Short mmCIF file of C-alpha atoms in Angstrom, two decimals:
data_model
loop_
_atom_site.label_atom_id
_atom_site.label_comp_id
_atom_site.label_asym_id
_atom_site.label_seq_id
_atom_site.Cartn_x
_atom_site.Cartn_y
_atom_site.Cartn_z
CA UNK A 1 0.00 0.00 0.00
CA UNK A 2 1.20 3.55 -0.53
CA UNK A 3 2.33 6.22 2.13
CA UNK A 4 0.28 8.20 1.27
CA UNK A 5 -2.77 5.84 1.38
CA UNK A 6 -1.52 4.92 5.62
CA UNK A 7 -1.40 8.50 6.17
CA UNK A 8 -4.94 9.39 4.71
CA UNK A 9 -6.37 5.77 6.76
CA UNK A 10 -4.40 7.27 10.11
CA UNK A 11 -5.90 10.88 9.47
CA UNK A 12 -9.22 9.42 9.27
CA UNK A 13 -8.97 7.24 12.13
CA UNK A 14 -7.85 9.58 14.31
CA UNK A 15 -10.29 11.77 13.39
CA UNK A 16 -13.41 9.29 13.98
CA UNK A 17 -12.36 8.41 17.24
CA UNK A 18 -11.47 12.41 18.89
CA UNK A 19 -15.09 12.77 17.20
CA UNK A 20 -16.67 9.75 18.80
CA UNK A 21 -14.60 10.64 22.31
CA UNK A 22 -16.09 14.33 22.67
CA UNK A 23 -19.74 12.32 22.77
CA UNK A 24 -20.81 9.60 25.38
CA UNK A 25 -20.83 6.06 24.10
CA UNK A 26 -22.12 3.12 25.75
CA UNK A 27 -19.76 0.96 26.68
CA UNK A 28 -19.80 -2.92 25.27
CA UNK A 29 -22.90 -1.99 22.74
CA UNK A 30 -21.29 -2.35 20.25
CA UNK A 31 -19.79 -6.07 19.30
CA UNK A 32 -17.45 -4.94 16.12
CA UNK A 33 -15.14 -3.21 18.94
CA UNK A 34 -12.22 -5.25 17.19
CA UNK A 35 -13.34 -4.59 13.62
CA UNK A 36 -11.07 -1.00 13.42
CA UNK A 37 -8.02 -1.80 14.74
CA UNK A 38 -7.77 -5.32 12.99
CA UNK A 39 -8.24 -3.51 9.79
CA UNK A 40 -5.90 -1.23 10.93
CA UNK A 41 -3.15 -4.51 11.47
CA UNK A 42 -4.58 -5.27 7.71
CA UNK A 43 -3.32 -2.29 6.21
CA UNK A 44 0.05 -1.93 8.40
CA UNK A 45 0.59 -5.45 7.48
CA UNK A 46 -0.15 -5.73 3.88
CA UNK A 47 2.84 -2.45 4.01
CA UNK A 48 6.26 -3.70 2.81
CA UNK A 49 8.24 -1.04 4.55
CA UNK A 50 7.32 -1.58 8.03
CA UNK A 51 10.70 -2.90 8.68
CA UNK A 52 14.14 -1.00 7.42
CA UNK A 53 16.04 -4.05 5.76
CA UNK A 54 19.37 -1.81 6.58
CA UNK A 55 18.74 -2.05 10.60
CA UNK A 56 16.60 -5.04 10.89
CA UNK A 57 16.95 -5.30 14.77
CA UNK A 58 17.26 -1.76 15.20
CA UNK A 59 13.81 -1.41 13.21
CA UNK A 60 12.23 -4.28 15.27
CA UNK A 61 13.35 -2.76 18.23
CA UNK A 62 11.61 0.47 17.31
CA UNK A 63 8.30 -0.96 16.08
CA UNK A 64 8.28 -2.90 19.32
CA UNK A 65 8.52 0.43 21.31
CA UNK A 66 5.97 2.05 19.18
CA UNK A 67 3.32 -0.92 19.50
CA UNK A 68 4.27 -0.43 23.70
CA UNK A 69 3.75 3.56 23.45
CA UNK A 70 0.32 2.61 21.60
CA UNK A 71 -0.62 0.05 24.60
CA UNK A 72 0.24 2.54 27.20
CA UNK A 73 -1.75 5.36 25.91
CA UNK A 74 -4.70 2.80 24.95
CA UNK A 75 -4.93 1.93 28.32
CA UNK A 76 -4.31 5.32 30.25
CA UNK A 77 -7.15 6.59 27.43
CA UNK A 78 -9.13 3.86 29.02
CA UNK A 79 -8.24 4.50 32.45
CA UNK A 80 -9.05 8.16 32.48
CA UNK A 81 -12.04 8.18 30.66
CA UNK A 82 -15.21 9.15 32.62
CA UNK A 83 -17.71 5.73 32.93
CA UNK A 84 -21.12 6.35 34.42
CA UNK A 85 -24.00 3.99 34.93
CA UNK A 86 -27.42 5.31 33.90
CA UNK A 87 -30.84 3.97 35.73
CA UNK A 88 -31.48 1.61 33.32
CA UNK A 89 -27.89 -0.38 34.10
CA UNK A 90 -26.01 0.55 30.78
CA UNK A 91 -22.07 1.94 31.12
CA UNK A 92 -21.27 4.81 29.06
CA UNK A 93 -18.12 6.43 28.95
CA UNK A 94 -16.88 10.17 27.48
CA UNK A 95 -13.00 11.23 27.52
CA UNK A 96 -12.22 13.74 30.39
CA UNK A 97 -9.77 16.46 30.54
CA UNK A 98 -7.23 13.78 32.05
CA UNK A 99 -7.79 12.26 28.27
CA UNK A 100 -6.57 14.96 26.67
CA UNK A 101 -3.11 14.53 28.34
CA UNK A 102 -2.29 11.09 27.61
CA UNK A 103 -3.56 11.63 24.11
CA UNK A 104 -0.52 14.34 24.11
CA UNK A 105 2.07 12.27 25.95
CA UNK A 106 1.06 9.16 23.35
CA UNK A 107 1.98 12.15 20.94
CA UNK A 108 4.91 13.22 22.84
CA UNK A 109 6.20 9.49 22.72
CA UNK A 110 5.25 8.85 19.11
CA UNK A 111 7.57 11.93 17.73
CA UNK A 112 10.36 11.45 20.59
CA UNK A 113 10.41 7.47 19.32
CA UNK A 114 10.25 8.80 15.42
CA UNK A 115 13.14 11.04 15.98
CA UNK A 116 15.16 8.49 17.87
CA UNK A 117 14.39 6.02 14.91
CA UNK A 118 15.95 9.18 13.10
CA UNK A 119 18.93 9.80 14.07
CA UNK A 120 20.24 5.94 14.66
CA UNK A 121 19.10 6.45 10.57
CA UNK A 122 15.95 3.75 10.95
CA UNK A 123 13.33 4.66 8.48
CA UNK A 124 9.84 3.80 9.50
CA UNK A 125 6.86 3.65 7.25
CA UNK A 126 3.38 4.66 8.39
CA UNK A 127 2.83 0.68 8.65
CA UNK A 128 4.43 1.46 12.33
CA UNK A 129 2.23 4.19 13.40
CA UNK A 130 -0.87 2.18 12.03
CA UNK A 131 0.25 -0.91 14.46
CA UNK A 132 0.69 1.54 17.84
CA UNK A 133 -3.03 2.76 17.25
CA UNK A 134 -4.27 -0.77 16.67
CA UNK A 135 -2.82 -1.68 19.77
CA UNK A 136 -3.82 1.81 21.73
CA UNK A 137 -7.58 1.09 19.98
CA UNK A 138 -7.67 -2.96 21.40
CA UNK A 139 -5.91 -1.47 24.80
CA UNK A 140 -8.49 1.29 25.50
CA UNK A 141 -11.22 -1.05 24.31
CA UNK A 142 -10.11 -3.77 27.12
CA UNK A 143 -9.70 -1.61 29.86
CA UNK A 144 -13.18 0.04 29.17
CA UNK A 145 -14.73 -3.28 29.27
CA UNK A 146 -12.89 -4.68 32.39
CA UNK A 147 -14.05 -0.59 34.13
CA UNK A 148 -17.44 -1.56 33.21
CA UNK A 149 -17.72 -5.06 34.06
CA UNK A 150 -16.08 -3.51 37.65
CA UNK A 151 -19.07 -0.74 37.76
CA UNK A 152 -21.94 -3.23 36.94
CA UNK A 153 -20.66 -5.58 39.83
CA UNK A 154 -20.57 -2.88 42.12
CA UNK A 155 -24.04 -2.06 41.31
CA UNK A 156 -25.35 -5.37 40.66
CA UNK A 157 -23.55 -7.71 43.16
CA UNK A 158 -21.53 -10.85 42.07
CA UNK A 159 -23.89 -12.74 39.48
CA UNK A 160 -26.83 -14.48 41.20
CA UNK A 161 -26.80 -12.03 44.01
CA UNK A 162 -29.20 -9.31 44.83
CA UNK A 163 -28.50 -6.11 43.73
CA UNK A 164 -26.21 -3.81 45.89
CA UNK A 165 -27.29 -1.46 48.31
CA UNK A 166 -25.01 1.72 46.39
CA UNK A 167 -26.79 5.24 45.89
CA UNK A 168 -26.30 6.24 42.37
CA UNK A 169 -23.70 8.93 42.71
CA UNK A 170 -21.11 6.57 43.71
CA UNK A 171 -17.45 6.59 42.52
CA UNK A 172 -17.61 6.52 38.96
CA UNK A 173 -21.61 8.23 38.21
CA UNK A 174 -21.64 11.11 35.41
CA UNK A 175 -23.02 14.15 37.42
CA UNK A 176 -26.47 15.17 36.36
CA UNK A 177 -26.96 17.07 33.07
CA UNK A 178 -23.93 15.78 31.52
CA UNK A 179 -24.98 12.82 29.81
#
C-alpha cells in the first residue's frame, strides 16, 4: 500500500475516534469493537516497509517500542475516561480532561520514538504508526470493558446475588446534566 494511502487511513482514524470521544458512548454496545483496529493490522501489514532491511533489529526494536507507546496510551485513554452507569444499568463512557493529556504524551512518545528512529538512521513507514493505534484502539477497548464489568458488579452484586445497596452517585456516576 502507498504512504500516502496509511497517512490518509491514520488521518481518518484519528479523526473518527477524537469525534466519537467528545460524545458519550455506551460501553460494550457495540460487538465490532475489534473490527477497526484489525483492519488497521490489515493495512500496516499488507505495508512492505514496516521494517528497514538496513537495521533489521534496530527497526524491530523500534516498532516494538511504538506498539508499547500505543498500549500505554490505549490503556491510560481507558483509564481516564469518565464511565457512568445510567438507571437503566447501561455503562457509558466520554474522555475527560485527564484524556486529553495522555492523548498528548502518546503524541509526545510517538515523535520522541520517530526522531530516535531518526537519528540511529531507521526509516519507518506509516505501517508502524498504524500498528501503535491498533494496539492503543484494542488497549483502551479492554480496559473500558474490564471498568465496566467492575461498575456493573458494584451495582449489581456478584452474578446471582441481589443487587447492591449503592446510591447512584457513587465513585464513577456522570453528574447530572452531563450525559
Amino acid at each position: 500500500m502507498s504512504g500516502l494511502f496509511n497517512v490518509l487511513v491514520i488521518v481518518a482514524v484519528v479523526a473518527l475516534v477524537v469525534t466519537r470521544q467528545l460524545s458519550a458512548r455506551r460501553v460494550g454496545d457495540d460487538e465490532r469493537w475489534w473490527v477497526l483496529p484489525a483492519a488497521l493490522l490489515l493495512v500496516a501489514l499488507c505495508d512492505d516497509g514496516t521494517i528497514d532491511p538496513r537495521h533489521e533489529a534496530l527497526s524491530v526494536v523500534v516498532l516494538g517500542a511504538g506498539i508499547v507507546v500505543g498500549l500505554v496510551t490505549g490503556a491510560g485513554w481507558g483509564w481516564t475516561s469518565r464511565l457512568w452507569l445510567q438507571p437503566d444499568r447501561s455503562v457509558w463512557s466520554r474522555a475527560s480532561k485527564a484524556t486529553a493529556f495522555v492523548w498528548a504524551g502518546g503524541v509526545g512518545g510517538r515523535v520522541l520514538l520517530a526522531g530516535g528512529a531518526l537519528l540511529l538512521g531507521v526509516h519507518q513507514g506509516s505501517a508502524a504508526l498504524l500498528l501503535s493505534l491498533a494496539a492503543m484502539l484494542l488497549a483502551r477497548s479492554g480496559v473500558l470493558a474490564m471498568r465496566a464489568s467492575d461498575i456493573r458488579e458494584l451495582h449489581e452484586g456478584p452474578a446471582g446475588a441481589a443487587p447492591a445497596d449503592i446510591p447512584w452517585g457513587a465513585e464513577e456516576t456522570m453528574p447530572k446534566g452531563r450525559a
